[in-house]
Amino acid sequence: MLHREHPAHRRFFWVSNPRRQFKKIKKTWREVFDEYGVAKEIRIWIQRLPDTPNASRSQISQGKSKRASSWKKNEDHNPMFAFDLLATVAGDLLGDELNKKETIKKEENVYDQGSCNKTFFVSEIISKPPVTNSGPASGITVSDFSDKKVPIPTAPKPVEICKIEEINNKEASTNGKPPPVNNLDSNNVDLVVRDDDENSCGCTQINKKLIGPPSRIGDRRFRRLLASKQWKNGPKLNDDYRNKKSFYKHQRSLRDYPFKKRKLYQFDNPSNSNEVGPTSQDPTFQSQDSHVKLKIKSFRVPEFFIEIPETATVSSLKRTVMEAVTAIFSGELHVGVMLQGKRIRDDNKTLLQTGICHDNKLDALGFTLEPDKFQDGYVVPPPGTPKSLTRYCNEVVIQRDAPVGKCGNAIETSGVDSRALVAVGGGGGEVAVRKSKRADVAQRRIRRPFSVSEVEALVEAVEKLGTGRWRDVKLRAFDDAKHRTYVDLKDKWKTLVHTARISPQQRRGEPVPQELLDRVLTAHGYWSYHQAKNQFKHQQQPEICRLL
DNA sequence: GTTAGGG
DNA sequence: CCCTAAC
């Protein structure tokens, strides 16, 4: 029905946090379609649906679609509701006559049903070839646009939305065997649009045949690279991309661990996202009251990166590694249970109910050690996922040995992935090289709320230096705080001004003394007024405290 | 490299 | 805290 295997299909997967502003959603779409120069207008309809995530839904009725503002409003009240999204591109591809076309809609809401309070949205839009013509030329592929091999149909195309996990499951069902790399078919490209925000795991795939399960690549620029012809370069792309990252990114990547703070999501299988395991009521196990013996063979440290000068000593390398490991494992650890790649979320289920005790299920049982800060879900690589893919997962995986162990609960570390730690001698100097490729994903720094004393120091510095000299503020008041950049200070000042302007009831976090907030407003007002006038005078008369 | 501002 | 334009 969906003709998904048809090589001439062009697919867009869109993964987004529904809190995303619609302006940004549209921007993302536009970026994608602009790659092919076909989009003239991006229009998005949102349709509110009943709150039954797994229920199949009827066709989209464009007329009933609600406006984005309506959706956004409702969403605040119930962040977990299900919704439909239909995006159309007005132009040569998808015309204004969308409502005339056969639009097949299947349920598309895939989200974390656990503790995560975010709803992740996954949708796929497929340009479906006309029913009357099943030939390869009737569809649209990425290469159609980049290479012009196939004429772009001018007729408006029907749009299909179906759920992405079907595809994931299909590929996961290949038993995780690494796909044949040479079998790259340019006509079978899945273009995945990842519209994530900082709290999401990027999930960008070019050709699932080539790459396999969702990988951990989350950068818009990279996506755009993929969207262009360069996707043919495959996974090596990221290196080139990485080199373009700013020097700062490299500089700070060391001090920014524990990194990969992004919340990841998991593609739940709708058929068993709530109940994992089909044999929960098997009476033979109940009557036997048997025990399940598990042997945890090893665990793996999640890959991480360090940068260190080649002139550094081995001792300092060891110390740096230890710091990184400590940072990752400091804090509370949580254990996740996976069965056949699916996370078991209901803690109250018995092993019997989940099917863990079932013999033929034991192979697929796995555990994750999750650092405290990564609670919102993970990409769980299917069993047998190539290491090059699991590396992107933000977790520590404990793979359970397949047979029921005979030696009790032995735990042995498999050792840190050495590739991640090799510092290569290059042209000399301070350049640190990471051996590991395509893993320099953007890493959000951890959140480090300002203490009251820090705020006080900031206020005092700004009072004297003004609001336009953040580097000086940094040097003056935060020179020894390596984790506070002058941009951080600037941002903090911004939030301080905002905090000072809102009512105390609306403020969050550690309370800032009102006296400090008053000084913030005073200094802000003063420098807003005097900045231009005193920009060249502040050197003689920087002490505004006396003036206030 | 810094600054300013939107996200 | 991130990103990026502008300087």
Coordinates of C-alpha atoms (C1' of nucleotides) in Angstrom, one line a residue:
Chain A
M1 CA 0.0 0.0 0.0
L2 CA 2.7 2.4 0.9
H3 CA 5.1 1.1 -1.7
R4 CA 7.8 1.9 0.6
E5 CA 10.2 -0.4 -1.1
H6 CA 9.8 1.4 -4.3
P7 CA 13.2 2.8 -5.2
A8 CA 11.8 5.9 -6.5
H9 CA 10.4 7.2 -3.3
R10 CA 11.5 10.2 -1.7
R11 CA 11.1 10.2 2.0
F12 CA 11.3 12.9 4.5
F13 CA 11.4 11.9 8.1
W14 CA 10.8 14.6 10.5
V15 CA 11.5 14.2 14.1
S16 CA 10.7 17.0 16.4
N17 CA 9.9 18.1 19.8
P18 CA 6.4 19.5 19.7
R19 CA 7.4 22.4 21.8
R20 CA 9.3 23.5 18.9
Q21 CA 8.2 26.8 17.6
F22 CA 6.5 26.6 14.3
K23 CA 8.6 29.2 12.9
K24 CA 11.5 26.9 13.4
I25 CA 9.7 23.9 12.0
K26 CA 9.0 25.8 8.9
K27 CA 12.5 26.9 8.7
T28 CA 13.7 23.3 8.9
W29 CA 11.4 22.3 6.2
R30 CA 12.5 25.2 4.1
E31 CA 16.1 24.3 4.5
V32 CA 15.4 20.9 3.3
F33 CA 13.4 21.8 0.3
D34 CA 15.6 24.7 -0.5
E35 CA 18.3 22.2 -1.2
Y36 CA 16.4 21.2 -4.2
G37 CA 15.2 24.6 -5.1
V38 CA 11.6 23.5 -5.4
A39 CA 9.9 24.9 -2.5
K40 CA 8.1 28.1 -2.7
E41 CA 6.1 27.9 0.4
I42 CA 6.0 25.7 3.4
R43 CA 2.7 25.2 4.9
I44 CA 2.0 23.2 8.0
W45 CA -1.2 21.9 9.3
I46 CA -1.6 20.4 12.7
Q47 CA -4.5 18.3 13.6
R48 CA -5.3 17.5 17.1
L49 CA -6.1 13.8 17.6
P50 CA -7.5 11.8 20.4
D51 CA -5.0 11.0 23.1
T52 CA -4.5 7.4 22.1
P53 CA -1.0 7.1 20.9
N54 CA -1.2 3.8 19.2
A55 CA -4.6 4.0 17.7
S56 CA -4.6 4.1 14.0
R57 CA -6.1 7.2 12.5
S58 CA -8.2 8.1 9.7
Q59 CA -7.2 10.2 6.8
I60 CA -6.2 13.6 7.2
S61 CA -8.9 16.1 6.5
Q62 CA -7.3 19.3 5.6
G63 CA -10.4 21.2 6.3
K64 CA -10.4 20.1 9.9
S65 CA -6.9 21.0 10.5
K66 CA -6.1 23.4 13.2
R67 CA -3.8 26.2 13.1
A68 CA -0.5 26.0 14.8
S69 CA -1.4 28.5 17.5
S70 CA -4.3 26.3 18.5
W71 CA -2.0 23.3 18.8
K72 CA 0.5 25.2 20.8
K73 CA -2.0 26.4 23.2
N74 CA -3.4 22.9 23.8
E75 CA -0.1 21.4 24.1
D76 CA 0.7 23.4 27.2
H77 CA -2.1 21.7 28.9
N78 CA -1.4 18.2 27.8
P79 CA 2.1 17.7 26.5
M80 CA 1.4 14.0 25.8
F81 CA -1.5 14.3 23.4
A82 CA -1.2 12.9 20.0
F83 CA -1.4 15.0 17.0
D84 CA -1.2 14.8 13.3
L85 CA 1.0 16.9 11.2
L86 CA 0.9 17.4 7.6
A87 CA 3.4 19.6 5.8
T88 CA 3.0 20.5 2.3
V89 CA 5.3 22.2 -0.1
A90 CA 3.7 24.5 -2.4
G91 CA 5.5 24.6 -5.6
D92 CA 6.4 22.2 -8.4
L93 CA 6.4 19.3 -6.1
L94 CA 3.4 19.3 -3.9
G95 CA 0.8 21.6 -5.1
D96 CA -2.1 23.3 -3.8
E97 CA -4.4 20.5 -4.7
L98 CA -3.3 18.4 -1.8
N99 CA -6.8 17.8 -0.6
K100 CA -7.6 16.2 -3.9
K101 CA -5.0 13.5 -3.6
E102 CA -5.1 10.3 -1.9
T103 CA -3.6 10.9 1.4
I104 CA -2.9 8.0 3.5
K105 CA -2.3 8.6 7.0
K106 CA -1.1 6.2 9.6
E107 CA -0.4 6.9 13.1
E108 CA 2.8 8.7 13.6
N109 CA 3.2 9.7 17.1
V110 CA 6.1 7.9 18.6
Y111 CA 7.3 9.1 21.8
D112 CA 8.7 8.1 25.1
Q113 CA 6.0 6.9 27.3
G114 CA 8.2 6.8 30.4
S115 CA 9.3 9.5 32.7
C116 CA 10.1 11.8 29.9
N117 CA 7.8 14.7 29.9
K118 CA 8.5 15.6 26.3
T119 CA 6.6 14.2 23.4
F120 CA 8.7 13.3 20.5
F121 CA 7.1 13.5 17.2
V122 CA 8.0 11.4 14.3
S123 CA 6.5 11.7 11.0
E124 CA 7.4 10.6 7.5
I125 CA 6.2 12.1 4.4
I126 CA 6.5 10.1 1.3
S127 CA 5.9 11.2 -2.2
K128 CA 4.0 8.4 -3.6
P129 CA 4.1 7.6 -7.2
P130 CA 0.8 7.7 -9.0
V131 CA -1.1 4.5 -8.6
T132 CA -1.5 4.2 -12.3
N133 CA 2.2 4.2 -12.9
S134 CA 4.4 2.0 -10.8
G135 CA 7.5 2.6 -12.9
P136 CA 10.6 3.9 -11.4
A137 CA 10.3 7.2 -13.0
S138 CA 7.1 8.0 -11.3
G139 CA 8.5 8.7 -8.0
I140 CA 10.9 11.2 -6.6
T141 CA 14.2 10.5 -5.1
V142 CA 16.8 12.6 -3.7
S143 CA 18.9 12.0 -6.7
D144 CA 16.1 13.3 -8.8
F145 CA 16.8 16.7 -7.6
S146 CA 20.5 16.6 -7.2
D147 CA 21.3 14.9 -10.4
K148 CA 18.4 15.5 -12.5
K149 CA 18.5 11.9 -13.7
V150 CA 14.8 11.7 -13.6
P151 CA 12.5 14.4 -14.6
I152 CA 10.7 16.0 -11.7
P153 CA 7.1 15.3 -12.0
T154 CA 5.2 18.5 -12.3
A155 CA 2.0 17.0 -11.1
P156 CA 1.2 17.4 -7.4
K157 CA 2.1 14.4 -5.5
P158 CA 0.1 12.7 -2.8
V159 CA 1.6 12.8 0.5
E160 CA 1.8 9.9 2.8
I161 CA 2.5 10.0 6.4
C162 CA 3.4 6.8 8.1
K163 CA 5.2 5.9 11.1
I164 CA 8.9 5.7 11.1
E165 CA 9.2 2.8 13.4
E166 CA 7.9 0.5 10.8
I167 CA 11.0 1.1 8.9
N168 CA 13.2 0.9 11.9
N169 CA 11.8 -2.4 12.8
K170 CA 12.2 -3.6 9.3
E171 CA 15.8 -2.8 9.3
A172 CA 16.3 -4.0 12.8
S173 CA 14.9 -7.3 11.7
T174 CA 18.0 -7.8 9.6
N175 CA 19.4 -9.0 12.8
G176 CA 21.8 -6.2 13.1
K177 CA 24.2 -7.5 10.5
P178 CA 26.2 -4.7 9.0
P179 CA 24.7 -3.9 5.8
P180 CA 26.7 -4.3 2.6
V181 CA 28.5 -1.0 2.2
N182 CA 29.0 -1.4 -1.5
N183 CA 25.3 -1.8 -2.1
L184 CA 24.7 1.9 -2.0
D185 CA 21.7 2.7 -4.1
S186 CA 21.3 6.3 -4.8
N187 CA 17.7 5.7 -5.7
N188 CA 16.9 4.4 -2.2
V189 CA 17.9 7.3 -0.2
D190 CA 16.0 8.2 2.9
L191 CA 16.4 11.8 3.7
V192 CA 15.8 12.3 7.3
V193 CA 15.0 15.6 8.6
R194 CA 15.8 16.0 12.2
D195 CA 14.2 18.9 13.7
D196 CA 15.5 18.5 17.2
D197 CA 16.3 21.0 19.8
E198 CA 19.0 20.8 22.4
N199 CA 17.1 18.2 24.3
S200 CA 16.9 15.7 21.6
C201 CA 19.0 13.1 20.1
G202 CA 19.7 13.8 16.6
C203 CA 18.8 11.0 14.3
T204 CA 19.9 11.5 10.8
Q205 CA 20.1 8.8 8.3
I206 CA 20.9 8.9 4.7
N207 CA 20.5 5.5 3.5
K208 CA 19.3 3.0 5.9
K209 CA 20.6 0.2 3.8
L210 CA 24.0 1.6 4.3
I211 CA 23.9 2.8 7.8
G212 CA 21.4 0.8 9.5
P213 CA 19.6 1.7 12.7
P214 CA 19.4 5.3 13.8
S215 CA 22.7 6.9 14.3
R216 CA 23.7 9.6 16.6
I217 CA 24.3 12.5 14.3
G218 CA 22.6 15.7 15.2
D219 CA 23.6 18.7 13.4
R220 CA 21.7 20.8 11.0
R221 CA 24.7 21.6 8.9
F222 CA 25.6 18.0 8.6
R223 CA 22.1 17.2 7.6
R224 CA 22.3 19.7 4.9
L225 CA 25.4 18.3 3.7
L226 CA 23.7 15.0 3.5
A227 CA 20.9 16.4 1.7
S228 CA 23.2 17.5 -1.0
K229 CA 25.1 15.3 -3.3
Q230 CA 27.8 14.8 -0.8
W231 CA 25.7 12.1 0.9
K232 CA 27.4 9.7 -1.5
N233 CA 30.5 10.1 0.6
G234 CA 28.7 8.3 3.3
P235 CA 29.7 8.3 6.9
K236 CA 33.1 9.9 6.3
L237 CA 31.4 13.1 5.8
N238 CA 31.4 14.1 9.4
D239 CA 35.1 14.5 9.5
D240 CA 35.1 17.2 7.0
Y241 CA 32.2 18.7 8.7
R242 CA 33.9 18.5 12.0
N243 CA 37.0 20.3 10.8
K244 CA 34.8 23.3 10.1
K245 CA 33.7 23.6 13.6
S246 CA 35.1 26.5 15.3
F247 CA 38.3 26.4 17.2
Y248 CA 36.4 27.1 20.3
K249 CA 34.4 23.9 19.9
H250 CA 37.6 22.0 19.9
Q251 CA 39.1 23.9 22.7
R252 CA 36.3 23.4 25.0
S253 CA 35.4 19.9 24.3
L254 CA 37.7 18.7 27.0
R255 CA 36.4 20.8 29.7
D256 CA 32.8 20.2 28.7
Y257 CA 32.5 16.7 29.7
P258 CA 30.4 15.1 30.8
F259 CA 29.1 15.8 27.4
K260 CA 26.3 14.4 25.3
K261 CA 23.8 15.7 27.7
R262 CA 21.2 15.6 25.1
K263 CA 18.2 13.7 25.9
L264 CA 17.7 10.9 23.6
Y265 CA 14.7 9.2 22.4
Q266 CA 13.8 5.7 21.6
F267 CA 11.8 4.4 18.8
D268 CA 9.3 2.3 20.6
N269 CA 7.6 -0.4 18.7
P270 CA 4.0 0.4 18.9
S271 CA 3.0 -3.2 19.0
N272 CA 4.7 -3.8 22.3
S273 CA 5.8 -0.4 23.6
N274 CA 3.8 -1.0 26.7
E275 CA 4.1 -4.7 27.0
V276 CA 7.3 -6.3 26.0
G277 CA 7.2 -10.0 25.6
P278 CA 4.3 -12.0 24.4
T279 CA 4.4 -14.8 26.9
S280 CA 3.6 -13.0 30.0
Q281 CA 0.9 -15.4 31.0
D282 CA 2.7 -18.6 30.3
P283 CA 1.5 -20.9 33.1
T284 CA 4.5 -23.2 33.0
F285 CA 6.6 -20.5 34.4
Q286 CA 4.2 -19.5 37.1
S287 CA 3.9 -22.9 38.4
Q288 CA 7.5 -23.6 38.5
D289 CA 8.4 -20.5 40.5
S290 CA 11.8 -20.7 38.9
H291 CA 14.5 -18.3 39.1
V292 CA 16.1 -16.5 36.2
K293 CA 19.8 -16.6 36.2
L294 CA 21.5 -13.8 34.6
K295 CA 25.1 -13.4 33.9
I296 CA 26.4 -10.0 33.2
K297 CA 29.5 -10.5 31.3
S298 CA 30.8 -7.0 30.7
F299 CA 29.9 -3.5 30.4
R300 CA 31.3 -0.9 28.2
V301 CA 32.2 2.6 28.9
P302 CA 30.4 5.0 26.6
E303 CA 32.8 6.5 24.2
F304 CA 34.1 9.8 25.0
F305 CA 36.8 12.0 23.8
I306 CA 39.6 13.9 25.3
E307 CA 42.0 16.4 23.9
I308 CA 45.4 16.6 25.2
P309 CA 48.6 18.2 23.9
E310 CA 51.0 15.7 22.5
T311 CA 53.6 17.2 24.8
A312 CA 51.6 16.1 27.7
T313 CA 52.9 13.3 29.8
V314 CA 51.4 9.9 30.1
S315 CA 50.6 10.7 33.6
S316 CA 48.5 13.6 32.7
L317 CA 46.8 11.5 30.1
K318 CA 45.9 9.0 32.7
R319 CA 44.7 11.8 34.9
T320 CA 42.6 13.3 32.2
V321 CA 41.0 10.0 31.4
M322 CA 40.2 9.5 35.0
E323 CA 38.6 12.8 35.2
A324 CA 36.5 12.1 32.2
V325 CA 35.4 8.8 33.5
T326 CA 34.7 10.2 36.9
A327 CA 32.7 12.9 35.4
I328 CA 30.6 10.4 33.5
F329 CA 30.0 8.2 36.5
S330 CA 29.7 10.7 39.2
G331 CA 26.3 11.0 40.4
E332 CA 23.6 8.5 40.5
L333 CA 23.4 5.7 38.0
H334 CA 20.2 4.1 36.8
V335 CA 19.7 0.7 35.4
G336 CA 17.6 0.3 32.3
V337 CA 16.3 -3.0 31.1
M338 CA 16.1 -3.8 27.5
L339 CA 14.4 -6.7 25.9
Q340 CA 15.0 -7.2 22.2
G341 CA 16.0 -3.7 21.9
K342 CA 13.0 -2.3 23.6
R343 CA 13.2 -0.6 26.8
I344 CA 11.0 -2.0 29.5
R345 CA 9.6 0.9 31.3
D346 CA 7.1 -0.5 33.7
D347 CA 9.0 -1.3 36.8
N348 CA 6.0 -3.1 38.3
K349 CA 5.9 -5.8 35.8
T350 CA 7.3 -9.2 36.7
L351 CA 9.9 -10.8 34.7
L352 CA 7.3 -13.3 33.9
Q353 CA 5.0 -10.7 32.5
T354 CA 7.7 -9.1 30.4
G355 CA 8.9 -12.3 29.1
I356 CA 12.4 -12.0 30.4
C357 CA 12.3 -15.4 31.8
H358 CA 11.3 -16.9 28.6
D359 CA 14.2 -19.0 27.3
N360 CA 14.2 -17.7 23.8
K361 CA 14.1 -14.2 25.0
L362 CA 17.2 -14.3 27.1
D363 CA 19.4 -13.6 24.2
A364 CA 17.8 -10.3 23.7
L365 CA 18.1 -9.1 27.3
G366 CA 20.3 -6.2 28.0
F367 CA 20.9 -3.7 30.6
T368 CA 22.0 -0.1 30.4
L369 CA 23.8 1.9 33.0
E370 CA 22.6 5.4 32.7
P371 CA 24.2 8.3 34.3
D372 CA 21.9 10.3 36.3
K373 CA 21.8 13.2 33.9
F374 CA 20.7 11.1 31.0
Q375 CA 17.3 10.1 32.2
D376 CA 15.1 10.9 29.4
G377 CA 15.5 7.9 27.3
Y378 CA 18.1 6.5 25.0
V379 CA 18.7 5.3 21.6
V380 CA 18.9 1.6 22.2
P381 CA 20.8 -0.1 19.5
P382 CA 19.3 -3.3 18.4
P383 CA 21.2 -6.4 19.3
G384 CA 24.1 -6.8 16.9
T385 CA 24.2 -3.2 16.0
P386 CA 27.7 -2.5 14.6
K387 CA 29.9 -0.9 17.1
S388 CA 30.3 2.1 14.8
L389 CA 26.7 2.8 15.5
T390 CA 26.4 2.0 19.1
R391 CA 29.2 4.4 19.7
Y392 CA 26.8 7.2 19.3
C393 CA 24.6 6.0 22.0
N394 CA 24.8 7.8 25.2
E395 CA 24.8 5.0 27.6
V396 CA 26.7 2.3 29.1
V397 CA 25.6 -1.0 27.7
I398 CA 25.7 -4.2 29.6
Q399 CA 25.3 -7.0 27.2
R400 CA 24.0 -10.0 28.8
D401 CA 25.6 -13.3 27.9
A402 CA 23.2 -15.3 25.9
P403 CA 23.0 -18.6 27.8
V404 CA 22.1 -18.7 31.4
G405 CA 25.3 -18.3 33.1
K406 CA 26.9 -20.8 35.3
C407 CA 29.3 -18.6 37.2
G408 CA 27.0 -16.3 39.0
N409 CA 27.0 -12.6 38.6
A410 CA 30.5 -11.9 37.4
I411 CA 31.1 -8.5 36.1
E412 CA 34.2 -7.6 34.3
T413 CA 35.0 -4.5 32.4
S414 CA 35.7 -4.8 28.8
G415 CA 37.9 -1.8 28.9
V416 CA 37.5 1.6 27.4
D417 CA 37.4 1.8 23.7
S418 CA 41.0 2.7 23.1
R419 CA 40.2 4.3 19.8
A420 CA 38.6 7.1 21.6
L421 CA 41.6 7.9 23.6
V422 CA 44.5 7.9 21.2
A423 CA 46.2 11.1 20.9
V424 CA 48.1 11.2 17.6
G425 CA 51.3 13.1 17.1
G426 CA 50.8 15.4 14.2
G427 CA 52.5 18.5 13.0
G428 CA 53.3 19.3 16.6
G429 CA 52.0 22.0 18.8
E430 CA 48.9 21.9 20.8
V431 CA 46.7 20.2 18.2
A432 CA 45.1 17.2 19.6
V433 CA 43.8 14.7 17.2
R434 CA 41.0 12.2 17.7
K435 CA 41.5 9.0 16.1
S436 CA 37.9 8.1 16.1
K437 CA 36.1 9.4 13.2
R438 CA 32.7 11.0 12.8
A439 CA 32.0 11.1 16.4
D440 CA 32.5 14.8 17.1
V441 CA 28.9 15.5 17.5
A442 CA 27.9 18.7 19.1
Q443 CA 28.2 18.5 22.8
R444 CA 26.1 20.7 25.0
R445 CA 27.8 21.7 28.1
I446 CA 26.3 20.8 31.4
R447 CA 24.2 23.4 33.0
R448 CA 25.9 25.1 35.8
P449 CA 23.6 27.6 37.6
F450 CA 25.3 30.7 38.9
S451 CA 25.6 30.9 42.6
V452 CA 24.7 33.9 44.5
S453 CA 28.3 34.8 45.0
E454 CA 28.9 34.5 41.3
V455 CA 26.0 36.7 40.6
E456 CA 27.4 39.2 43.1
A457 CA 30.8 39.2 41.4
L458 CA 29.1 39.6 38.0
V459 CA 27.0 42.5 39.2
E460 CA 29.9 44.2 40.7
A461 CA 32.0 43.8 37.5
V462 CA 29.2 45.0 35.3
E463 CA 28.6 48.0 37.5
K464 CA 32.1 49.0 36.9
L465 CA 32.7 48.0 33.3
G466 CA 29.4 48.2 31.8
T467 CA 27.4 45.8 29.7
G468 CA 29.5 45.8 26.6
R469 CA 32.8 44.5 27.8
W470 CA 32.2 40.9 28.6
R471 CA 35.7 39.9 28.0
D472 CA 36.8 42.4 30.5
V473 CA 34.2 41.2 32.9
K474 CA 35.4 37.7 32.5
L475 CA 39.0 38.7 33.1
R476 CA 38.1 40.8 36.1
A477 CA 35.7 38.7 38.0
F478 CA 35.8 35.2 36.5
D479 CA 39.3 34.7 35.3
D480 CA 39.8 31.7 37.3
A481 CA 36.4 30.1 36.5
K482 CA 37.3 28.2 33.5
H483 CA 33.8 27.0 32.9
R484 CA 32.4 30.6 32.7
T485 CA 33.0 32.1 29.3
Y486 CA 32.4 35.7 28.7
V487 CA 29.4 34.6 26.6
D488 CA 28.1 32.8 29.7
L489 CA 28.5 36.0 31.7
K490 CA 26.7 38.0 29.1
D491 CA 23.9 35.5 29.0
K492 CA 23.7 35.4 32.7
W493 CA 23.4 39.1 32.8
K494 CA 20.6 38.9 30.3
T495 CA 18.7 36.5 32.5
L496 CA 19.5 38.6 35.6
V497 CA 17.9 41.6 34.0
H498 CA 14.9 39.5 33.1
T499 CA 14.7 38.0 36.5
A500 CA 14.8 41.4 38.1
R501 CA 12.0 42.6 36.0
I502 CA 9.6 39.8 36.7
S503 CA 7.7 39.2 39.9
P504 CA 9.4 37.1 42.6
Q505 CA 6.7 34.5 42.2
Q506 CA 7.8 33.8 38.6
R507 CA 11.4 33.4 39.5
R508 CA 12.9 30.0 39.6
G509 CA 16.1 28.4 40.8
E510 CA 18.1 29.6 43.7
P511 CA 16.8 32.9 44.7
V512 CA 18.9 35.9 44.0
P513 CA 18.8 38.5 46.7
Q514 CA 16.6 41.4 45.8
E515 CA 19.4 43.7 46.6
L516 CA 21.5 42.2 43.9
L517 CA 18.6 42.3 41.5
D518 CA 18.1 46.0 42.2
R519 CA 21.7 46.6 41.4
V520 CA 21.2 44.7 38.2
L521 CA 18.4 46.9 37.1
T522 CA 20.2 50.0 38.2
A523 CA 23.4 49.1 36.4
H524 CA 21.6 48.0 33.4
G525 CA 19.6 51.2 33.2
Y526 CA 22.7 53.2 33.7
W527 CA 24.8 51.5 31.1
S528 CA 21.9 51.4 28.6
Y529 CA 21.8 55.1 28.8
H530 CA 25.5 55.9 29.1
Q531 CA 27.0 53.2 27.0
A532 CA 27.2 55.1 23.8
K533 CA 28.1 58.3 25.5
N534 CA 30.7 56.8 27.8
Q535 CA 32.2 54.2 25.6
F536 CA 35.4 56.0 25.3
K537 CA 35.2 57.6 28.7
H538 CA 34.9 54.6 30.9
Q539 CA 38.6 54.3 31.1
Q540 CA 38.9 57.4 33.1
Q541 CA 35.5 57.1 34.9
P542 CA 34.7 53.5 35.2
E543 CA 33.5 53.6 38.7
I544 CA 29.8 54.1 38.3
C545 CA 29.0 52.7 41.7
R546 CA 29.5 56.1 43.2
L547 CA 27.2 57.6 40.7
L548 CA 24.4 55.4 41.5
Chain B
dG1 C1' 38.4 36.9 18.9
dT2 C1' 34.4 39.7 20.7
dT3 C1' 30.0 41.4 20.9
dA4 C1' 25.0 41.3 20.5
dG5 C1' 20.9 39.1 20.1
dG6 C1' 17.6 35.4 18.9
dG7 C1' 16.7 30.7 20.1
Chain C
dC1 C1' 23.6 27.2 27.1
dC2 C1' 23.7 27.3 21.7
dC3 C1' 24.1 29.5 17.5
dT4 C1' 25.3 33.1 14.4
dA5 C1' 25.7 37.5 12.3
dA6 C1' 28.4 41.4 12.5
dC7 C1' 32.3 43.7 13.7

